[in-house]
Amino acid sequence: MPVKHLAEGSTKPNFIDGAIYLFSMRFCPYAHRAHLILDAKNVKYEPIYINLSAKPKWYLELFPAGKVPAVLYKGELLSESLLLADFLNDEFAENPLHSTEPIKKFKDRLIIENFGKVTTAYYKLAMVEYNSENFEELLVSLDYLEKELVSRGTKYFGGNDKPLMVDYLIWPWFERFPAISIVYGNIAKIPEDRFPTLTKWNHSMENDPHVKKHFLTGAQYAKHFQLRKSNDPGAFDNVID
Amino acid sequence: MPVKHLAEGSTKPNFIDGAIYLFSMRFCPYAHRAHLILDAKNVKYEPIYINLSAKPKWYLELFPAGKVPAVLYKGELLSESLLLADFLNDEFAENPLHSTEPIKKFKDRLIIENFGKVTTAYYKLAMVEYNSENFEELLVSLDYLEKELVSRGTKYFGGNDKPLMVDYLIWPWFERFPAISIVYGNIAKIPEDRFPTLTKWNHSMENDPHVKKHFLTGAQYAKHFQLRKSNDPGAFDNVID
C-alpha cells in the first residue's frame, strides 16, 4: 500500500488527545524499529510519514531536531529508537520484549550496542558507494552475529519461542540487505554459506506477523536508495505501488 | 589511599568462586561509574586496578578488548559501563536506581545518551589540548544539563531524595572538571555563574557517601593527565599518596 509522506507546505495534522502518533519515514530502518515494537506490544498508534528531504515546517516546530522516529504520547515527544523501544516496553505491559534474566538482557543489549558496526557498514554501502572494503566490513560485522546466534543455539536471538527486543531492533537492516545486490549486482550479495544460522533466522523473522506487516522487498528499497541518492523527489512517495 | 595498578608481567590474581571483581583504573571516568553503581547498590566487590599503558597478559587473555570497566561475575565478563550499570541495577534488588515511571526513566536515559557530547568535549580538552573552541564546546554541552535540571526543579536529576542512575553516571566527569583549570589556568575554569543550578547539584553530589568514597581532587586528576600525556609510567601509581 503506498504511503504519503508529508512534506514542506503540508498542513499540520489534527492531533487527538489520547491518541499515539508515530512520526516515521517508510524506508528508514530506525523508524522501522518503532513500528515493529509498537506492533509487537499491541499498541494502537497512527503513523505519520515525513518527507525527510523537504520537512514540513509544522514538524520542525514540534520537533526541532526534525528526525524520525519520534512518538507523540501524552503530550511528550519521544525520540531515539533504542530509548523509545525500551520506553514502549516499560510503559505497555503486553508482551514483554526483554528477558527477565538480567544476564540475558545484558547480552541482548550488548548485541544491539555492537550492531552499530553493521549499521555503519551498511550505510556506507547503500547510501554512499560499493567497494570491496566496505562490503567486507559489513560481512565481518555479521560474522559476530552468526557466531553469537550459533553459541546461543536458539531460533531467535531472544530465544526459541518468538522474536524479542534484540531481534526486532536489528531486523530492519536484514530486510534491506537484498537491496544492496540489486543495486550493485552479485558482488554485493551476502553469501548464505558464510552465515547459515543467520540465514535461518532471517527466514524465521520473515514469517513473523509484525515483520510481515511492514515488509518491503529489496527491489523497493533499492528503488528508494537510487531515487534518494539522485535527490529525486519521488524517492518517498513513488516507490510503493 | 594509594592503589596499585597491575601491569604487564604481573601475576594473575586468584579469583574466588562467588566473588565479584571489578577491573578498573583509578582515574578512568567510565570505571568510576561502575564503582559508584556497585556501591550505591550495596554490592560487595573486589576492585582490581589495571595499568592501561602496560596491560597484564593475563588480563588480555581474560578479556581481549582489554578495556575497563569490566566485571567478573558468575564466570561472565561484563563490560560497557552503561549496560553494566543497568545490569547491576536489574540483578541486585537493593536501592533501585531507575525511576519506576517509564517516562521519567526515558528522560533520564536521554540525558545519559546526550552526555556523550560532554565526554567528547572533555576528552579533547583534558587529554589533547586546550583551545577556546574546545572549551566553548564543553560549556555548550553543559548548558543543556543546566537547562534540564532547572526545568526538573529537583535537587538531583533523579529527584529530591538522592542521586539516581543518571546522577551517578554523569558524575565522574564533574569530579574531573577542576583538573582542567589546574592544568590550563583560569581560561579553562567552568564559570559558576553560567551554571548556578548545576553548581548546586555538584555540591550536593560531593556530599553523597558513595561519591565521597571514591573522590579524588582536581590536583590528583591533573597530575595523572600530565604524567599520562608524557607517557610517564608513574601516571597510574604515583599520583595518590
mmCIF file with all atom_site columns, C-alpha atoms in Angstrom, chain A residues 4-202:
data_model
loop_
_atom_site.group_PDB
_atom_site.id
_atom_site.type_symbol
_atom_site.label_atom_id
_atom_site.label_alt_id
_atom_site.label_comp_id
_atom_site.label_asym_id
_atom_site.label_entity_id
_atom_site.label_seq_id
_atom_site.pdbx_PDB_ins_code
_atom_site.Cartn_x
_atom_site.Cartn_y
_atom_site.Cartn_z
_atom_site.occupancy
_atom_site.B_iso_or_equiv
_atom_site.pdbx_formal_charge
_atom_site.auth_seq_id
_atom_site.auth_comp_id
_atom_site.auth_asym_id
_atom_site.auth_atom_id
_atom_site.pdbx_PDB_model_num
ATOM 1   C CA . LYS A 1 4   ? 2.102  9.597   1.513  1.00 0.00 ? 4   LYS A CA 1
ATOM 2   C CA . HIS A 1 5   ? 4.971  11.390  3.198  1.00 0.00 ? 5   HIS A CA 1
ATOM 3   C CA . LEU A 1 6   ? 4.018  14.828  4.465  1.00 0.00 ? 6   LEU A CA 1
ATOM 4   C CA . ALA A 1 7   ? 6.348  17.477  3.094  1.00 0.00 ? 7   ALA A CA 1
ATOM 5   C CA . GLU A 1 8   ? 7.086  21.170  3.317  1.00 0.00 ? 8   GLU A CA 1
ATOM 6   C CA . GLY A 1 9   ? 3.895  23.085  2.811  1.00 0.00 ? 9   GLY A CA 1
ATOM 7   C CA . SER A 1 10  ? 1.696  20.309  4.218  1.00 0.00 ? 10  SER A CA 1
ATOM 8   C CA . THR A 1 11  ? -0.984 21.074  6.774  1.00 0.00 ? 11  THR A CA 1
ATOM 9   C CA . LYS A 1 12  ? -0.309 20.083  10.355 1.00 0.00 ? 12  LYS A CA 1
ATOM 10  C CA . PRO A 1 13  ? -2.409 17.036  11.224 1.00 0.00 ? 13  PRO A CA 1
ATOM 11  C CA . ASN A 1 14  ? -5.037 17.406  13.890 1.00 0.00 ? 14  ASN A CA 1
ATOM 12  C CA . PHE A 1 15  ? -3.639 15.514  16.875 1.00 0.00 ? 15  PHE A CA 1
ATOM 13  C CA . ILE A 1 16  ? -6.343 13.976  19.024 1.00 0.00 ? 16  ILE A CA 1
ATOM 14  C CA . ASP A 1 17  ? -5.800 13.841  22.794 1.00 0.00 ? 17  ASP A CA 1
ATOM 15  C CA . GLY A 1 18  ? -5.138 10.315  23.996 1.00 0.00 ? 18  GLY A CA 1
ATOM 16  C CA . ALA A 1 19  ? -4.004 9.005   20.602 1.00 0.00 ? 19  ALA A CA 1
ATOM 17  C CA . ILE A 1 20  ? -0.435 7.874   19.953 1.00 0.00 ? 20  ILE A CA 1
ATOM 18  C CA . TYR A 1 21  ? 1.340  9.131   16.854 1.00 0.00 ? 21  TYR A CA 1
ATOM 19  C CA . LEU A 1 22  ? 4.494  7.733   15.312 1.00 0.00 ? 22  LEU A CA 1
ATOM 20  C CA . PHE A 1 23  ? 6.419  10.069  13.027 1.00 0.00 ? 23  PHE A CA 1
ATOM 21  C CA . SER A 1 24  ? 8.121  7.823   10.561 1.00 0.00 ? 24  SER A CA 1
ATOM 22  C CA . MET A 1 25  ? 9.604  7.526   7.115  1.00 0.00 ? 25  MET A CA 1
ATOM 23  C CA . ARG A 1 26  ? 8.623  4.382   5.227  1.00 0.00 ? 26  ARG A CA 1
ATOM 24  C CA . PHE A 1 27  ? 12.203 3.401   4.288  1.00 0.00 ? 27  PHE A CA 1
ATOM 25  C CA . CYS A 1 28  ? 14.040 4.415   7.464  1.00 0.00 ? 28  CYS A CA 1
ATOM 26  C CA . PRO A 1 29  ? 15.396 1.420   9.426  1.00 0.00 ? 29  PRO A CA 1
ATOM 27  C CA . TYR A 1 30  ? 15.326 3.338   12.726 1.00 0.00 ? 30  TYR A CA 1
ATOM 28  C CA . ALA A 1 31  ? 11.675 4.235   12.285 1.00 0.00 ? 31  ALA A CA 1
ATOM 29  C CA . HIS A 1 32  ? 11.063 0.630   11.213 1.00 0.00 ? 32  HIS A CA 1
ATOM 30  C CA . ARG A 1 33  ? 12.212 -0.404  14.690 1.00 0.00 ? 33  ARG A CA 1
ATOM 31  C CA . ALA A 1 34  ? 9.497  1.725   16.278 1.00 0.00 ? 34  ALA A CA 1
ATOM 32  C CA . HIS A 1 35  ? 6.763  0.226   14.048 1.00 0.00 ? 35  HIS A CA 1
ATOM 33  C CA . LEU A 1 36  ? 7.842  -3.306  14.972 1.00 0.00 ? 36  LEU A CA 1
ATOM 34  C CA . ILE A 1 37  ? 7.984  -2.610  18.700 1.00 0.00 ? 37  ILE A CA 1
ATOM 35  C CA . LEU A 1 38  ? 4.653  -0.784  18.782 1.00 0.00 ? 38  LEU A CA 1
ATOM 36  C CA . ASP A 1 39  ? 3.031  -3.681  16.916 1.00 0.00 ? 39  ASP A CA 1
ATOM 37  C CA . ALA A 1 40  ? 4.735  -6.367  18.997 1.00 0.00 ? 40  ALA A CA 1
ATOM 38  C CA . LYS A 1 41  ? 3.463  -4.582  22.122 1.00 0.00 ? 41  LYS A CA 1
ATOM 39  C CA . ASN A 1 42  ? -0.002 -4.406  20.554 1.00 0.00 ? 42  ASN A CA 1
ATOM 40  C CA . VAL A 1 43  ? -0.130 -0.628  20.937 1.00 0.00 ? 43  VAL A CA 1
ATOM 41  C CA . LYS A 1 44  ? -2.632 1.199   18.768 1.00 0.00 ? 44  LYS A CA 1
ATOM 42  C CA . TYR A 1 45  ? -0.971 4.109   17.006 1.00 0.00 ? 45  TYR A CA 1
ATOM 43  C CA . GLU A 1 46  ? -1.258 6.329   13.994 1.00 0.00 ? 46  GLU A CA 1
ATOM 44  C CA . PRO A 1 47  ? 1.783  6.558   11.719 1.00 0.00 ? 47  PRO A CA 1
ATOM 45  C CA . ILE A 1 48  ? 2.536  9.937   10.167 1.00 0.00 ? 48  ILE A CA 1
ATOM 46  C CA . TYR A 1 49  ? 5.126  9.738   7.412  1.00 0.00 ? 49  TYR A CA 1
ATOM 47  C CA . ILE A 1 50  ? 7.538  12.630  6.987  1.00 0.00 ? 50  ILE A CA 1
ATOM 48  C CA . ASN A 1 51  ? 9.389  13.567  3.815  1.00 0.00 ? 51  ASN A CA 1
ATOM 49  C CA . LEU A 1 52  ? 12.904 13.924  5.186  1.00 0.00 ? 52  LEU A CA 1
ATOM 50  C CA . SER A 1 53  ? 14.188 15.793  2.135  1.00 0.00 ? 53  SER A CA 1
ATOM 51  C CA . ALA A 1 54  ? 11.556 18.528  2.496  1.00 0.00 ? 54  ALA A CA 1
ATOM 52  C CA . LYS A 1 55  ? 10.433 18.516  6.111  1.00 0.00 ? 55  LYS A CA 1
ATOM 53  C CA . PRO A 1 56  ? 7.141  20.168  6.995  1.00 0.00 ? 56  PRO A CA 1
ATOM 54  C CA . LYS A 1 57  ? 7.511  23.433  8.908  1.00 0.00 ? 57  LYS A CA 1
ATOM 55  C CA . TRP A 1 58  ? 4.971  22.237  11.487 1.00 0.00 ? 58  TRP A CA 1
ATOM 56  C CA . TYR A 1 59  ? 7.121  19.161  12.166 1.00 0.00 ? 59  TYR A CA 1
ATOM 57  C CA . LEU A 1 60  ? 10.232 21.242  12.775 1.00 0.00 ? 60  LEU A CA 1
ATOM 58  C CA . GLU A 1 61  ? 8.212  23.429  15.142 1.00 0.00 ? 61  GLU A CA 1
ATOM 59  C CA . LEU A 1 62  ? 7.007  20.349  17.015 1.00 0.00 ? 62  LEU A CA 1
ATOM 60  C CA . PHE A 1 63  ? 10.446 18.685  16.976 1.00 0.00 ? 63  PHE A CA 1
ATOM 61  C CA . PRO A 1 64  ? 13.329 20.997  16.052 1.00 0.00 ? 64  PRO A CA 1
ATOM 62  C CA . ALA A 1 65  ? 15.704 18.032  15.502 1.00 0.00 ? 65  ALA A CA 1
ATOM 63  C CA . GLY A 1 66  ? 13.272 17.003  12.743 1.00 0.00 ? 66  GLY A CA 1
ATOM 64  C CA . LYS A 1 67  ? 14.272 13.338  12.952 1.00 0.00 ? 67  LYS A CA 1
ATOM 65  C CA . VAL A 1 68  ? 12.310 10.104  12.777 1.00 0.00 ? 68  VAL A CA 1
ATOM 66  C CA . PRO A 1 69  ? 11.256 8.024   14.571 1.00 0.00 ? 69  PRO A CA 1
ATOM 67  C CA . ALA A 1 70  ? 9.507  10.146  17.142 1.00 0.00 ? 70  ALA A CA 1
ATOM 68  C CA . VAL A 1 71  ? 6.431  9.282   19.127 1.00 0.00 ? 71  VAL A CA 1
ATOM 69  C CA . LEU A 1 72  ? 3.871  11.793  20.351 1.00 0.00 ? 72  LEU A CA 1
ATOM 70  C CA . TYR A 1 73  ? 2.411  10.338  23.528 1.00 0.00 ? 73  TYR A CA 1
ATOM 71  C CA . LYS A 1 74  ? 0.533  12.144  26.291 1.00 0.00 ? 74  LYS A CA 1
ATOM 72  C CA . GLY A 1 75  ? 1.890  15.478  25.119 1.00 0.00 ? 75  GLY A CA 1
ATOM 73  C CA . GLU A 1 76  ? 5.521  14.305  25.117 1.00 0.00 ? 76  GLU A CA 1
ATOM 74  C CA . LEU A 1 77  ? 7.660  13.894  22.027 1.00 0.00 ? 77  LEU A CA 1
ATOM 75  C CA . LEU A 1 78  ? 9.933  10.873  22.426 1.00 0.00 ? 78  LEU A CA 1
ATOM 76  C CA . SER A 1 79  ? 12.780 10.081  20.063 1.00 0.00 ? 79  SER A CA 1
ATOM 77  C CA . GLU A 1 80  ? 15.929 7.917   19.768 1.00 0.00 ? 80  GLU A CA 1
ATOM 78  C CA . SER A 1 81  ? 14.888 4.475   18.526 1.00 0.00 ? 81  SER A CA 1
ATOM 79  C CA . LEU A 1 82  ? 16.608 2.406   21.252 1.00 0.00 ? 82  LEU A CA 1
ATOM 80  C CA . LEU A 1 83  ? 15.406 4.509   24.177 1.00 0.00 ? 83  LEU A CA 1
ATOM 81  C CA . LEU A 1 84  ? 11.975 4.671   22.602 1.00 0.00 ? 84  LEU A CA 1
ATOM 82  C CA . ALA A 1 85  ? 11.856 0.881   22.279 1.00 0.00 ? 85  ALA A CA 1
ATOM 83  C CA . ASP A 1 86  ? 12.687 0.425   25.963 1.00 0.00 ? 86  ASP A CA 1
ATOM 84  C CA . PHE A 1 87  ? 10.173 3.092   26.929 1.00 0.00 ? 87  PHE A CA 1
ATOM 85  C CA . LEU A 1 88  ? 7.397  1.364   24.994 1.00 0.00 ? 88  LEU A CA 1
ATOM 86  C CA . ASN A 1 89  ? 8.357  -1.935  26.569 1.00 0.00 ? 89  ASN A CA 1
ATOM 87  C CA . ASP A 1 90  ? 8.243  -0.398  30.065 1.00 0.00 ? 90  ASP A CA 1
ATOM 88  C CA . GLU A 1 91  ? 5.072  1.590   29.518 1.00 0.00 ? 91  GLU A CA 1
ATOM 89  C CA . PHE A 1 92  ? 2.931  -1.116  27.912 1.00 0.00 ? 92  PHE A CA 1
ATOM 90  C CA . ALA A 1 93  ? 2.688  -4.367  29.799 1.00 0.00 ? 93  ALA A CA 1
ATOM 91  C CA . GLU A 1 94  ? 1.614  -6.706  26.987 1.00 0.00 ? 94  GLU A CA 1
ATOM 92  C CA . ASN A 1 95  ? 4.279  -8.997  25.521 1.00 0.00 ? 95  ASN A CA 1
ATOM 93  C CA . PRO A 1 96  ? 7.425  -8.048  27.464 1.00 0.00 ? 96  PRO A CA 1
ATOM 94  C CA . LEU A 1 97  ? 10.301 -7.907  24.982 1.00 0.00 ? 97  LEU A CA 1
ATOM 95  C CA . HIS A 1 98  ? 13.253 -8.111  27.339 1.00 0.00 ? 98  HIS A CA 1
ATOM 96  C CA . SER A 1 99  ? 14.399 -11.288 29.011 1.00 0.00 ? 99  SER A CA 1
ATOM 97  C CA . THR A 1 100 ? 13.517 -11.436 32.699 1.00 0.00 ? 100 THR A CA 1
ATOM 98  C CA . GLU A 1 101 ? 17.035 -12.767 33.375 1.00 0.00 ? 101 GLU A CA 1
ATOM 99  C CA . PRO A 1 102 ? 19.320 -9.741  33.845 1.00 0.00 ? 102 PRO A CA 1
ATOM 100 C CA . ILE A 1 103 ? 22.348 -11.514 32.345 1.00 0.00 ? 103 ILE A CA 1
ATOM 101 C CA . LYS A 1 104 ? 20.372 -12.463 29.243 1.00 0.00 ? 104 LYS A CA 1
ATOM 102 C CA . LYS A 1 105 ? 19.003 -8.945  28.917 1.00 0.00 ? 105 LYS A CA 1
ATOM 103 C CA . PHE A 1 106 ? 22.555 -7.619  29.247 1.00 0.00 ? 106 PHE A CA 1
ATOM 104 C CA . LYS A 1 107 ? 23.785 -9.887  26.452 1.00 0.00 ? 107 LYS A CA 1
ATOM 105 C CA . ASP A 1 108 ? 20.902 -8.889  24.203 1.00 0.00 ? 108 ASP A CA 1
ATOM 106 C CA . ARG A 1 109 ? 21.658 -5.226  24.786 1.00 0.00 ? 109 ARG A CA 1
ATOM 107 C CA . LEU A 1 110 ? 25.319 -5.859  24.019 1.00 0.00 ? 110 LEU A CA 1
ATOM 108 C CA . ILE A 1 111 ? 24.324 -7.228  20.614 1.00 0.00 ? 111 ILE A CA 1
ATOM 109 C CA . ILE A 1 112 ? 22.219 -4.136  19.982 1.00 0.00 ? 112 ILE A CA 1
ATOM 110 C CA . GLU A 1 113 ? 25.127 -1.921  21.092 1.00 0.00 ? 113 GLU A CA 1
ATOM 111 C CA . ASN A 1 114 ? 27.587 -3.729  18.829 1.00 0.00 ? 114 ASN A CA 1
ATOM 112 C CA . PHE A 1 115 ? 25.095 -3.613  15.974 1.00 0.00 ? 115 PHE A CA 1
ATOM 113 C CA . GLY A 1 116 ? 26.316 -0.059  15.311 1.00 0.00 ? 116 GLY A CA 1
ATOM 114 C CA . LYS A 1 117 ? 29.119 -1.686  13.311 1.00 0.00 ? 117 LYS A CA 1
ATOM 115 C CA . VAL A 1 118 ? 26.550 -3.270  10.978 1.00 0.00 ? 118 VAL A CA 1
ATOM 116 C CA . THR A 1 119 ? 24.533 -0.076  10.527 1.00 0.00 ? 119 THR A CA 1
ATOM 117 C CA . THR A 1 120 ? 27.660 1.970   9.784  1.00 0.00 ? 120 THR A CA 1
ATOM 118 C CA . ALA A 1 121 ? 28.967 -0.530  7.226  1.00 0.00 ? 121 ALA A CA 1
ATOM 119 C CA . TYR A 1 122 ? 25.532 -0.841  5.649  1.00 0.00 ? 122 TYR A CA 1
ATOM 120 C CA . TYR A 1 123 ? 25.074 2.900   5.379  1.00 0.00 ? 123 TYR A CA 1
ATOM 121 C CA . LYS A 1 124 ? 28.404 3.344   3.620  1.00 0.00 ? 124 LYS A CA 1
ATOM 122 C CA . LEU A 1 125 ? 27.448 0.647   1.120  1.00 0.00 ? 125 LEU A CA 1
ATOM 123 C CA . ALA A 1 126 ? 23.844 1.534   0.464  1.00 0.00 ? 126 ALA A CA 1
ATOM 124 C CA . MET A 1 127 ? 23.889 5.299   0.658  1.00 0.00 ? 127 MET A CA 1
ATOM 125 C CA . VAL A 1 128 ? 27.454 6.118   -0.355 1.00 0.00 ? 128 VAL A CA 1
ATOM 126 C CA . GLU A 1 129 ? 29.075 3.583   -2.676 1.00 0.00 ? 129 GLU A CA 1
ATOM 127 C CA . TYR A 1 130 ? 30.083 -0.015  -3.170 1.00 0.00 ? 130 TYR A CA 1
ATOM 128 C CA . ASN A 1 131 ? 33.652 -1.023  -2.718 1.00 0.00 ? 131 ASN A CA 1
ATOM 129 C CA . SER A 1 132 ? 35.015 -4.373  -1.639 1.00 0.00 ? 132 SER A CA 1
ATOM 130 C CA . GLU A 1 133 ? 36.415 -2.938  1.598  1.00 0.00 ? 133 GLU A CA 1
ATOM 131 C CA . ASN A 1 134 ? 33.032 -1.553  2.695  1.00 0.00 ? 134 ASN A CA 1
ATOM 132 C CA . PHE A 1 135 ? 31.400 -4.839  1.772  1.00 0.00 ? 135 PHE A CA 1
ATOM 133 C CA . GLU A 1 136 ? 33.926 -6.917  3.717  1.00 0.00 ? 136 GLU A CA 1
ATOM 134 C CA . GLU A 1 137 ? 33.431 -4.588  6.697  1.00 0.00 ? 137 GLU A CA 1
ATOM 135 C CA . LEU A 1 138 ? 29.729 -5.462  6.591  1.00 0.00 ? 138 LEU A CA 1
ATOM 136 C CA . LEU A 1 139 ? 30.425 -9.199  6.373  1.00 0.00 ? 139 LEU A CA 1
ATOM 137 C CA . VAL A 1 140 ? 32.853 -9.064  9.309  1.00 0.00 ? 140 VAL A CA 1
ATOM 138 C CA . SER A 1 141 ? 30.264 -7.246  11.407 1.00 0.00 ? 141 SER A CA 1
ATOM 139 C CA . LEU A 1 142 ? 27.801 -10.022 10.536 1.00 0.00 ? 142 LEU A CA 1
ATOM 140 C CA . ASP A 1 143 ? 30.318 -12.769 11.439 1.00 0.00 ? 143 ASP A CA 1
ATOM 141 C CA . TYR A 1 144 ? 29.925 -11.657 15.052 1.00 0.00 ? 144 TYR A CA 1
ATOM 142 C CA . LEU A 1 145 ? 26.150 -12.126 14.895 1.00 0.00 ? 145 LEU A CA 1
ATOM 143 C CA . GLU A 1 146 ? 26.432 -15.523 13.189 1.00 0.00 ? 146 GLU A CA 1
ATOM 144 C CA . LYS A 1 147 ? 28.822 -16.694 15.900 1.00 0.00 ? 147 LYS A CA 1
ATOM 145 C CA . GLU A 1 148 ? 26.626 -15.287 18.658 1.00 0.00 ? 148 GLU A CA 1
ATOM 146 C CA . LEU A 1 149 ? 23.473 -16.981 17.350 1.00 0.00 ? 149 LEU A CA 1
ATOM 147 C CA . VAL A 1 150 ? 25.324 -20.294 16.955 1.00 0.00 ? 150 VAL A CA 1
ATOM 148 C CA . SER A 1 151 ? 26.553 -20.063 20.542 1.00 0.00 ? 151 SER A CA 1
ATOM 149 C CA . ARG A 1 152 ? 23.034 -19.299 21.785 1.00 0.00 ? 152 ARG A CA 1
ATOM 150 C CA . GLY A 1 153 ? 21.651 -22.305 19.944 1.00 0.00 ? 153 GLY A CA 1
ATOM 151 C CA . THR A 1 154 ? 18.173 -20.762 19.761 1.00 0.00 ? 154 THR A CA 1
ATOM 152 C CA . LYS A 1 155 ? 15.875 -19.991 16.847 1.00 0.00 ? 155 LYS A CA 1
ATOM 153 C CA . TYR A 1 156 ? 15.831 -16.275 17.620 1.00 0.00 ? 156 TYR A CA 1
ATOM 154 C CA . PHE A 1 157 ? 18.423 -14.212 19.442 1.00 0.00 ? 157 PHE A CA 1
ATOM 155 C CA . GLY A 1 158 ? 15.742 -13.763 22.092 1.00 0.00 ? 158 GLY A CA 1
ATOM 156 C CA . GLY A 1 159 ? 15.029 -17.490 22.495 1.00 0.00 ? 159 GLY A CA 1
ATOM 157 C CA . ASN A 1 160 ? 13.072 -20.269 20.836 1.00 0.00 ? 160 ASN A CA 1
ATOM 158 C CA . ASP A 1 161 ? 9.506  -19.018 21.170 1.00 0.00 ? 161 ASP A CA 1
ATOM 159 C CA . LYS A 1 162 ? 9.387  -15.728 19.365 1.00 0.00 ? 162 LYS A CA 1
ATOM 160 C CA . PRO A 1 163 ? 11.480 -12.712 18.486 1.00 0.00 ? 163 PRO A CA 1
ATOM 161 C CA . LEU A 1 164 ? 12.342 -10.442 21.405 1.00 0.00 ? 164 LEU A CA 1
ATOM 162 C CA . MET A 1 165 ? 13.618 -6.859  21.552 1.00 0.00 ? 165 MET A CA 1
ATOM 163 C CA . VAL A 1 166 ? 17.049 -7.722  20.136 1.00 0.00 ? 166 VAL A CA 1
ATOM 164 C CA . ASP A 1 167 ? 15.540 -9.488  17.103 1.00 0.00 ? 167 ASP A CA 1
ATOM 165 C CA . TYR A 1 168 ? 13.198 -6.645  16.230 1.00 0.00 ? 168 TYR A CA 1
ATOM 166 C CA . LEU A 1 169 ? 15.814 -3.943  16.744 1.00 0.00 ? 169 LEU A CA 1
ATOM 167 C CA . ILE A 1 170 ? 18.305 -5.491  14.332 1.00 0.00 ? 170 ILE A CA 1
ATOM 168 C CA . TRP A 1 171 ? 15.781 -6.810  11.795 1.00 0.00 ? 171 TRP A CA 1
ATOM 169 C CA . PRO A 1 172 ? 15.250 -3.657  9.682  1.00 0.00 ? 172 PRO A CA 1
ATOM 170 C CA . TRP A 1 173 ? 18.798 -3.859  8.283  1.00 0.00 ? 173 TRP A CA 1
ATOM 171 C CA . PHE A 1 174 ? 18.409 -7.515  7.295  1.00 0.00 ? 174 PHE A CA 1
ATOM 172 C CA . GLU A 1 175 ? 15.246 -6.652  5.394  1.00 0.00 ? 175 GLU A CA 1
ATOM 173 C CA . ARG A 1 176 ? 17.290 -4.079  3.446  1.00 0.00 ? 176 ARG A CA 1
ATOM 174 C CA . PHE A 1 177 ? 20.359 -6.211  2.648  1.00 0.00 ? 177 PHE A CA 1
ATOM 175 C CA . PRO A 1 178 ? 18.868 -7.701  -0.553 1.00 0.00 ? 178 PRO A CA 1
ATOM 176 C CA . ALA A 1 179 ? 18.653 -4.171  -1.926 1.00 0.00 ? 179 ALA A CA 1
ATOM 177 C CA . ILE A 1 180 ? 22.441 -3.894  -1.957 1.00 0.00 ? 180 ILE A CA 1
ATOM 178 C CA . SER A 1 181 ? 22.904 -6.659  -4.514 1.00 0.00 ? 181 SER A CA 1
ATOM 179 C CA . ILE A 1 182 ? 20.011 -5.338  -6.571 1.00 0.00 ? 182 ILE A CA 1
ATOM 180 C CA . VAL A 1 183 ? 21.814 -2.011  -6.804 1.00 0.00 ? 183 VAL A CA 1
ATOM 181 C CA . TYR A 1 184 ? 25.395 -3.289  -7.169 1.00 0.00 ? 184 TYR A CA 1
ATOM 182 C CA . GLY A 1 185 ? 24.975 -6.820  -8.522 1.00 0.00 ? 185 GLY A CA 1
ATOM 183 C CA . ASN A 1 186 ? 26.214 -10.188 -7.287 1.00 0.00 ? 186 ASN A CA 1
ATOM 184 C CA . ILE A 1 187 ? 29.495 -8.822  -5.901 1.00 0.00 ? 187 ILE A CA 1
ATOM 185 C CA . ALA A 1 188 ? 27.352 -7.279  -3.148 1.00 0.00 ? 188 ALA A CA 1
ATOM 186 C CA . LYS A 1 189 ? 25.295 -10.386 -2.375 1.00 0.00 ? 189 LYS A CA 1
ATOM 187 C CA . ILE A 1 190 ? 25.683 -11.595 1.205  1.00 0.00 ? 190 ILE A CA 1
ATOM 188 C CA . PRO A 1 191 ? 26.889 -15.207 0.902  1.00 0.00 ? 191 PRO A CA 1
ATOM 189 C CA . GLU A 1 192 ? 24.431 -17.534 2.668  1.00 0.00 ? 192 GLU A CA 1
ATOM 190 C CA . ASP A 1 193 ? 27.095 -20.198 3.170  1.00 0.00 ? 193 ASP A CA 1
ATOM 191 C CA . ARG A 1 194 ? 29.108 -17.822 5.345  1.00 0.00 ? 194 ARG A CA 1
ATOM 192 C CA . PHE A 1 195 ? 26.015 -17.195 7.501  1.00 0.00 ? 195 PHE A CA 1
ATOM 193 C CA . PRO A 1 196 ? 23.953 -20.413 7.631  1.00 0.00 ? 196 PRO A CA 1
ATOM 194 C CA . THR A 1 197 ? 22.474 -19.765 11.082 1.00 0.00 ? 197 THR A CA 1
ATOM 195 C CA . LEU A 1 198 ? 21.735 -16.121 10.425 1.00 0.00 ? 198 LEU A CA 1
ATOM 196 C CA . THR A 1 199 ? 20.084 -17.138 7.142  1.00 0.00 ? 199 THR A CA 1
ATOM 197 C CA . LYS A 1 200 ? 17.733 -19.485 9.001  1.00 0.00 ? 200 LYS A CA 1
ATOM 198 C CA . TRP A 1 201 ? 16.978 -16.730 11.497 1.00 0.00 ? 201 TRP A CA 1
ATOM 199 C CA . ASN A 1 202 ? 16.272 -14.418 8.575  1.00 0.00 ? 202 ASN A CA 1
#
